[in-house]
Amino acid sequence: VHDLEDGTDLQVAVESLGRKLEQIRVNLQAIVSQPSEEMIYWAEAYRNRLSLHAAPLHIGPLVEKHIFADKDTVVLTSATLRTAGRGGYGDVDFAYLRDRLHAQHAEELAVGSPFDYRKNTLLYLVSDMPEPNQPGYQRYVEDAIVTVGRTLKGRTMALFTSYSQLRTTARAIAQPLAEANVSLLVQGDGASRQQLLESFKETDNHTVLLGTRSFWEGVDVPGIALQAVLIVRLPFDVPSDPIFAARSETFESPFFEYSIPEAVLRFRQGFGRLIRRRDDEGAVIILDKRVLTKRYGQSFLDALPECTTIRQRHSRLEELLVRWFNREKE
């Protein structure tokens, strides 16, 4: 038996559940019986659960219809709107984003940064590391992170592209860092991204933070809490990812026309974690030798602002970092 107030609450709850069931029915119908060529569909199995997913093949028509055509003026602004030119080479420009967003008629403007990267940022390209998937590469990664963490007494963030490599690295470096009185924070150990960042920002907490995809963007750690960012591997998408695989099929040369521009955008986002204020300074250390050995590697370097750049052996990391942070400043 329910009184009138309970009856109203029950009615609202039933109506809400009804709307959710109807949405499930519509989604199932669209995926199973009425699929569209303009959508990507895939299933994911996890333990005893199966989930169905859908995403648009092209986002440009949706942006054009719901944003550009619906507004008198639209301003898109970001530090990472430009990427490698068509074919993955050439000047860094807006062409890739124009095509993806159906913004061919938009006016464009690239302005200089308020930050003095040449004075405040050391770009360290490790020249003697094996390339990813070659013997010894993982050992070099672990040694580099430990060296930087010890040298700077924490204040270091390492950006990964996979959880498996992150976890492998965390297991290997935890003890060496602990012996140097440096703490280790690892994404995926139970704490949320916000909790990890709050712990990391404590300036008296000498910490190395290992993060993957969500830490490449939207992370703001100004001041001396972050003095070094290590980019462990160029952030190419996993070829087996359903969205990536489907969209790749729409390009004549998927690697050069899609993979490289997307990776360059994410690479710039990762680089941007270091300098957040005018008086910030530090080092970005690239542990993926392909920026030096592959022709497309120059596209990643060209996408960055002008920094103080050195190409040196991994064994000189400690020496040159100390020299950089103790340099005479204007």
Short mmCIF file of C-alpha atoms in Angstrom, two decimals:
data_model
loop_
_atom_site.label_atom_id
_atom_site.label_comp_id
_atom_site.label_asym_id
_atom_site.label_seq_id
_atom_site.Cartn_x
_atom_site.Cartn_y
_atom_site.Cartn_z
CA VAL A 1 0.00 0.00 0.00
CA HIS A 2 1.36 3.40 -1.00
CA ASP A 3 0.15 6.85 -0.09
CA LEU A 4 -0.31 9.49 -2.77
CA GLU A 5 3.21 10.88 -2.45
CA ASP A 6 4.73 7.41 -2.76
CA GLY A 7 2.54 6.78 -5.80
CA THR A 8 3.85 9.90 -7.54
CA ASP A 9 7.46 8.87 -6.89
CA LEU A 10 6.72 5.38 -8.19
CA GLN A 11 5.14 6.80 -11.35
CA VAL A 12 8.18 9.01 -12.01
CA ALA A 13 10.51 6.03 -11.51
CA VAL A 14 8.47 3.82 -13.86
CA GLU A 15 8.38 6.55 -16.54
CA SER A 16 12.15 6.99 -16.27
CA LEU A 17 12.74 3.25 -16.65
CA GLY A 18 10.34 3.20 -19.59
CA ARG A 19 12.35 5.91 -21.38
CA LYS A 20 15.58 4.02 -20.78
CA LEU A 21 14.08 0.78 -22.13
CA GLU A 22 12.80 2.58 -25.21
CA GLN A 23 16.24 4.05 -25.84
CA ILE A 24 17.76 0.58 -25.51
CA ARG A 25 15.20 -0.77 -27.99
CA VAL A 26 15.96 2.01 -30.49
CA ASN A 27 19.71 1.48 -30.15
CA LEU A 28 19.43 -2.28 -30.57
CA GLN A 29 17.26 -1.85 -33.63
CA ALA A 30 19.77 0.57 -35.16
CA ILE A 31 22.72 -1.72 -34.47
CA VAL A 32 21.22 -5.13 -35.24
CA SER A 33 18.46 -4.71 -37.81
CA GLN A 34 18.98 -1.26 -39.36
CA PRO A 35 22.73 -0.55 -39.42
CA SER A 36 23.90 2.55 -41.25
CA GLU A 37 26.94 2.76 -43.52
CA GLU A 38 27.78 6.04 -41.79
CA MET A 39 28.21 4.37 -38.41
CA ILE A 40 30.82 2.07 -36.86
CA TYR A 41 29.52 -0.89 -34.81
CA TRP A 42 31.41 -3.29 -32.59
CA ALA A 43 30.94 -5.62 -29.64
CA GLU A 44 33.12 -5.94 -26.56
CA ALA A 45 33.24 -9.00 -24.29
CA TYR A 46 34.50 -8.68 -20.71
CA ARG A 47 34.27 -11.73 -18.48
CA ASN A 48 30.58 -12.70 -18.63
CA ARG A 49 29.35 -9.37 -20.05
CA LEU A 50 28.79 -8.37 -23.67
CA SER A 51 28.33 -4.75 -24.72
CA LEU A 52 27.43 -3.26 -28.11
CA HIS A 53 28.82 0.07 -29.26
CA ALA A 54 28.31 2.56 -32.10
CA ALA A 55 30.17 5.67 -33.25
CA PRO A 56 29.96 7.91 -36.34
CA LEU A 57 32.33 7.04 -39.17
CA HIS A 58 32.75 10.71 -40.07
CA ILE A 59 32.25 13.51 -37.55
CA GLY A 60 32.51 16.30 -40.13
CA PRO A 61 28.88 16.14 -41.33
CA LEU A 62 27.64 16.21 -37.73
CA VAL A 63 29.81 19.20 -36.83
CA GLU A 64 28.71 20.98 -39.99
CA LYS A 65 25.01 20.31 -39.39
CA HIS A 66 24.73 20.89 -35.65
CA ILE A 67 27.38 23.59 -35.12
CA PHE A 68 28.50 25.43 -38.25
CA ALA A 69 25.11 25.58 -39.98
CA ASP A 70 23.28 26.39 -36.75
CA LYS A 71 25.40 29.36 -35.61
CA ASP A 72 26.18 32.76 -37.07
CA THR A 73 29.78 32.59 -35.87
CA VAL A 74 31.87 29.73 -34.53
CA VAL A 75 35.36 30.16 -33.08
CA LEU A 76 37.50 27.07 -32.61
CA THR A 77 40.62 27.71 -30.54
CA SER A 78 43.26 25.37 -29.18
CA ALA A 79 47.00 24.96 -28.91
CA THR A 80 46.69 21.75 -30.94
CA LEU A 81 44.63 22.40 -34.05
CA ARG A 82 47.52 22.14 -36.50
CA THR A 83 49.21 18.89 -37.40
CA ALA A 84 51.36 17.22 -40.07
CA GLY A 85 50.57 18.22 -43.64
CA ARG A 86 48.81 15.99 -46.14
CA GLY A 87 50.57 12.70 -46.52
CA GLY A 88 52.10 13.03 -43.08
CA TYR A 89 54.89 15.32 -44.26
CA GLY A 90 55.41 18.95 -45.02
CA ASP A 91 54.55 22.02 -43.01
CA VAL A 92 52.33 21.78 -39.96
CA ASP A 93 48.99 23.33 -40.88
CA PHE A 94 45.20 23.24 -40.39
CA ALA A 95 44.44 21.07 -43.44
CA TYR A 96 43.79 17.82 -41.55
CA LEU A 97 41.33 19.41 -39.10
CA ARG A 98 39.62 21.30 -41.92
CA ASP A 99 38.90 18.05 -43.71
CA ARG A 100 37.85 16.16 -40.59
CA LEU A 101 35.47 18.91 -39.40
CA HIS A 102 34.10 19.95 -42.81
CA ALA A 103 35.52 23.43 -42.17
CA GLN A 104 37.04 24.05 -45.60
CA HIS A 105 35.67 27.60 -45.77
CA ALA A 106 36.77 28.68 -42.30
CA GLU A 107 39.28 31.47 -41.87
CA GLU A 108 42.40 30.45 -39.98
CA LEU A 109 45.00 32.16 -37.84
CA ALA A 110 48.01 30.77 -35.99
CA VAL A 111 49.45 33.11 -33.36
CA GLY A 112 52.65 32.87 -31.38
CA SER A 113 52.81 31.47 -27.87
CA PRO A 114 53.15 33.73 -24.82
CA PHE A 115 55.70 31.24 -23.47
CA ASP A 116 59.43 31.46 -24.18
CA TYR A 117 60.02 27.80 -24.93
CA ARG A 118 63.57 28.31 -26.18
CA LYS A 119 64.58 29.80 -22.83
CA ASN A 120 62.46 27.60 -20.56
CA THR A 121 62.19 24.19 -22.26
CA LEU A 122 64.88 21.60 -22.89
CA LEU A 123 63.86 19.06 -25.53
CA TYR A 124 66.05 16.02 -24.97
CA LEU A 125 66.04 13.50 -27.83
CA VAL A 126 67.62 10.28 -26.58
CA SER A 127 69.78 9.19 -29.49
CA ASP A 128 71.06 5.74 -28.53
CA MET A 129 67.90 3.89 -27.49
CA PRO A 130 66.60 0.90 -29.44
CA GLU A 131 63.36 1.57 -31.28
CA PRO A 132 60.16 0.25 -29.65
CA ASN A 133 59.77 -3.53 -30.01
CA GLN A 134 63.54 -3.95 -30.38
CA PRO A 135 65.53 -5.84 -27.72
CA GLY A 136 66.58 -3.67 -24.81
CA TYR A 137 64.06 -0.88 -25.38
CA GLN A 138 62.06 -1.53 -22.20
CA ARG A 139 65.23 -1.60 -20.08
CA TYR A 140 66.24 1.81 -21.46
CA VAL A 141 62.79 3.21 -20.66
CA GLU A 142 62.96 2.02 -17.07
CA ASP A 143 66.49 3.30 -16.59
CA ALA A 144 65.65 6.71 -18.06
CA ILE A 145 62.63 7.23 -15.80
CA VAL A 146 64.60 6.22 -12.71
CA THR A 147 67.49 8.50 -13.69
CA VAL A 148 65.24 11.52 -14.23
CA GLY A 149 63.23 10.80 -11.08
CA ARG A 150 66.36 10.55 -8.95
CA THR A 151 67.98 13.62 -10.50
CA LEU A 152 64.97 15.87 -10.01
CA LYS A 153 63.84 14.24 -6.75
CA GLY A 154 60.55 13.29 -8.37
CA ARG A 155 58.67 16.10 -10.13
CA THR A 156 58.47 13.85 -13.19
CA MET A 157 55.60 12.59 -15.33
CA ALA A 158 56.01 9.74 -17.82
CA LEU A 159 53.38 9.38 -20.54
CA PHE A 160 52.65 5.90 -21.92
CA THR A 161 50.46 4.65 -24.75
CA SER A 162 49.50 1.33 -23.16
CA TYR A 163 48.55 0.11 -19.70
CA SER A 164 50.55 -3.08 -20.11
CA GLN A 165 53.84 -1.24 -20.62
CA LEU A 166 52.95 1.18 -17.83
CA ARG A 167 52.35 -1.67 -15.38
CA THR A 168 55.54 -3.49 -16.45
CA THR A 169 57.54 -0.30 -15.96
CA ALA A 170 55.94 0.43 -12.58
CA ARG A 171 56.94 -2.97 -11.23
CA ALA A 172 60.53 -2.50 -12.38
CA ILE A 173 61.15 1.05 -11.12
CA ALA A 174 59.26 1.10 -7.81
CA GLN A 175 62.16 -0.22 -5.73
CA PRO A 176 64.96 1.88 -7.30
CA LEU A 177 62.88 5.02 -6.84
CA ALA A 178 62.00 4.10 -3.25
CA GLU A 179 65.70 3.70 -2.49
CA ALA A 180 66.14 7.29 -3.66
CA ASN A 181 63.22 8.43 -1.44
CA VAL A 182 61.04 9.09 -4.49
CA SER A 183 57.40 7.97 -4.45
CA LEU A 184 55.63 6.39 -7.41
CA LEU A 185 52.06 7.13 -8.49
CA VAL A 186 50.56 4.83 -11.11
CA GLN A 187 47.38 5.31 -13.09
CA GLY A 188 45.13 2.29 -12.73
CA ASP A 189 46.07 1.45 -9.14
CA GLY A 190 42.63 2.46 -7.86
CA ALA A 191 42.93 6.23 -7.42
CA SER A 192 41.12 8.54 -9.84
CA ARG A 193 43.01 10.85 -12.17
CA GLN A 194 42.08 13.81 -9.97
CA GLN A 195 43.33 12.08 -6.83
CA LEU A 196 46.62 11.23 -8.52
CA LEU A 197 47.08 14.81 -9.66
CA GLU A 198 46.31 16.25 -6.24
CA SER A 199 48.93 14.01 -4.67
CA PHE A 200 51.41 14.81 -7.41
CA LYS A 201 50.97 18.58 -7.04
CA GLU A 202 52.14 18.58 -3.43
CA THR A 203 55.51 20.30 -3.88
CA ASP A 204 57.14 18.57 -0.91
CA ASN A 205 56.04 15.15 -2.15
CA HIS A 206 58.91 13.88 -4.32
CA THR A 207 56.96 11.82 -6.82
CA VAL A 208 57.11 10.23 -10.26
CA LEU A 209 53.72 9.84 -11.95
CA LEU A 210 53.07 7.24 -14.65
CA GLY A 211 50.03 7.95 -16.79
CA THR A 212 48.53 6.82 -20.04
CA ARG A 213 45.99 8.14 -22.52
CA SER A 214 43.90 10.45 -20.27
CA PHE A 215 47.05 12.14 -18.93
CA TRP A 216 48.19 13.31 -22.38
CA GLU A 217 45.66 16.17 -22.28
CA GLY A 218 43.70 18.25 -19.80
CA VAL A 219 46.35 17.95 -17.08
CA ASP A 220 47.50 21.20 -15.48
CA VAL A 221 50.44 21.01 -13.06
CA PRO A 222 52.05 24.46 -12.90
CA GLY A 223 55.16 25.37 -10.97
CA ILE A 224 57.98 23.20 -9.64
CA ALA A 225 55.75 20.18 -8.95
CA LEU A 226 56.39 19.15 -12.58
CA GLN A 227 59.84 19.69 -14.07
CA ALA A 228 60.14 16.84 -16.56
CA VAL A 229 57.81 15.04 -18.95
CA LEU A 230 58.98 11.81 -20.57
CA ILE A 231 57.18 10.71 -23.71
CA VAL A 232 57.81 6.99 -23.71
CA ARG A 233 56.46 6.20 -27.14
CA LEU A 234 54.96 8.11 -30.06
CA PRO A 235 51.19 8.05 -29.47
CA PHE A 236 49.99 6.12 -32.50
CA ASP A 237 46.54 4.56 -32.21
CA VAL A 238 46.29 0.80 -31.85
CA PRO A 239 45.51 -0.58 -35.35
CA SER A 240 42.96 -3.03 -33.96
CA ASP A 241 40.86 -0.29 -32.30
CA PRO A 242 37.42 -0.54 -34.02
CA ILE A 243 37.00 3.20 -34.62
CA PHE A 244 40.55 3.64 -35.84
CA ALA A 245 40.35 0.59 -38.10
CA ALA A 246 37.05 1.68 -39.67
CA ARG A 247 38.13 5.26 -40.28
CA SER A 248 41.47 4.12 -41.68
CA GLU A 249 39.61 2.36 -44.49
CA THR A 250 38.35 5.73 -45.75
CA PHE A 251 41.88 6.89 -46.64
CA GLU A 252 44.02 5.86 -49.59
CA SER A 253 47.13 5.90 -47.40
CA PRO A 254 45.85 5.44 -43.82
CA PHE A 255 49.22 5.64 -42.08
CA PHE A 256 50.33 8.90 -43.64
CA GLU A 257 46.92 10.56 -44.03
CA TYR A 258 45.34 9.50 -40.73
CA SER A 259 47.72 7.79 -38.28
CA ILE A 260 50.49 10.37 -38.40
CA PRO A 261 48.30 13.50 -38.15
CA GLU A 262 46.36 12.01 -35.23
CA ALA A 263 49.55 10.97 -33.46
CA VAL A 264 51.15 14.38 -34.00
CA LEU A 265 48.14 16.09 -32.41
CA ARG A 266 48.36 13.86 -29.33
CA PHE A 267 52.15 14.28 -29.22
CA ARG A 268 51.73 18.05 -29.05
CA GLN A 269 49.19 17.62 -26.27
CA GLY A 270 51.63 15.50 -24.28
CA PHE A 271 54.40 18.07 -24.79
CA GLY A 272 52.01 20.76 -23.55
CA ARG A 273 51.76 19.19 -20.09
CA LEU A 274 55.07 20.78 -19.06
CA ILE A 275 54.84 24.55 -19.53
CA ARG A 276 51.59 25.88 -18.05
CA ARG A 277 52.68 29.37 -16.88
CA ARG A 278 55.13 31.99 -18.14
CA ASP A 279 57.66 31.22 -15.42
CA ASP A 280 57.47 27.41 -15.70
CA GLU A 281 60.58 25.60 -16.90
CA GLY A 282 61.68 22.04 -17.41
CA ALA A 283 62.59 19.27 -19.82
CA VAL A 284 60.63 17.12 -22.26
CA ILE A 285 62.47 13.85 -22.89
CA ILE A 286 61.58 11.74 -25.92
CA LEU A 287 62.33 8.04 -25.47
CA ASP A 288 61.10 6.96 -28.91
CA LYS A 289 64.04 7.02 -31.32
CA ARG A 290 61.73 7.00 -34.34
CA VAL A 291 61.62 10.81 -34.16
CA LEU A 292 65.25 10.60 -35.32
CA THR A 293 65.34 7.45 -37.46
CA LYS A 294 62.09 7.61 -39.43
CA ARG A 295 61.32 10.10 -42.14
CA TYR A 296 57.97 10.89 -40.53
CA GLY A 297 59.70 11.60 -37.22
CA GLN A 298 60.52 15.12 -38.32
CA SER A 299 56.78 15.86 -38.54
CA PHE A 300 56.52 15.34 -34.78
CA LEU A 301 59.45 17.64 -34.06
CA ASP A 302 58.24 20.29 -36.52
CA ALA A 303 54.92 20.42 -34.65
CA LEU A 304 56.60 21.62 -31.46
CA PRO A 305 57.53 25.22 -30.63
CA GLU A 306 61.18 26.18 -30.86
CA CYS A 307 62.93 24.76 -27.80
CA THR A 308 66.52 24.31 -26.71
CA THR A 309 67.00 20.92 -28.37
CA ILE A 310 69.77 18.39 -27.83
CA ARG A 311 70.34 14.91 -29.20
CA GLN A 312 72.34 12.92 -26.70
CA ARG A 313 72.91 9.49 -25.24
CA HIS A 314 70.69 8.24 -22.47
CA SER A 315 73.75 7.92 -20.20
CA ARG A 316 74.13 11.71 -20.13
CA LEU A 317 70.60 12.39 -18.88
CA GLU A 318 71.60 13.15 -15.30
CA GLU A 319 74.58 15.32 -16.27
CA LEU A 320 72.72 17.42 -18.82
CA LEU A 321 69.58 17.82 -16.74
CA VAL A 322 71.64 19.12 -13.82
CA ARG A 323 73.46 21.48 -16.17
CA TRP A 324 70.15 22.71 -17.62
CA PHE A 325 68.51 23.46 -14.30
CA ASN A 326 71.68 25.12 -12.98
CA ARG A 327 72.27 27.23 -16.10
CA GLU A 328 72.77 30.95 -15.83
CA LYS A 329 69.40 32.62 -16.45
CA GLU A 330 68.76 36.08 -17.79
#
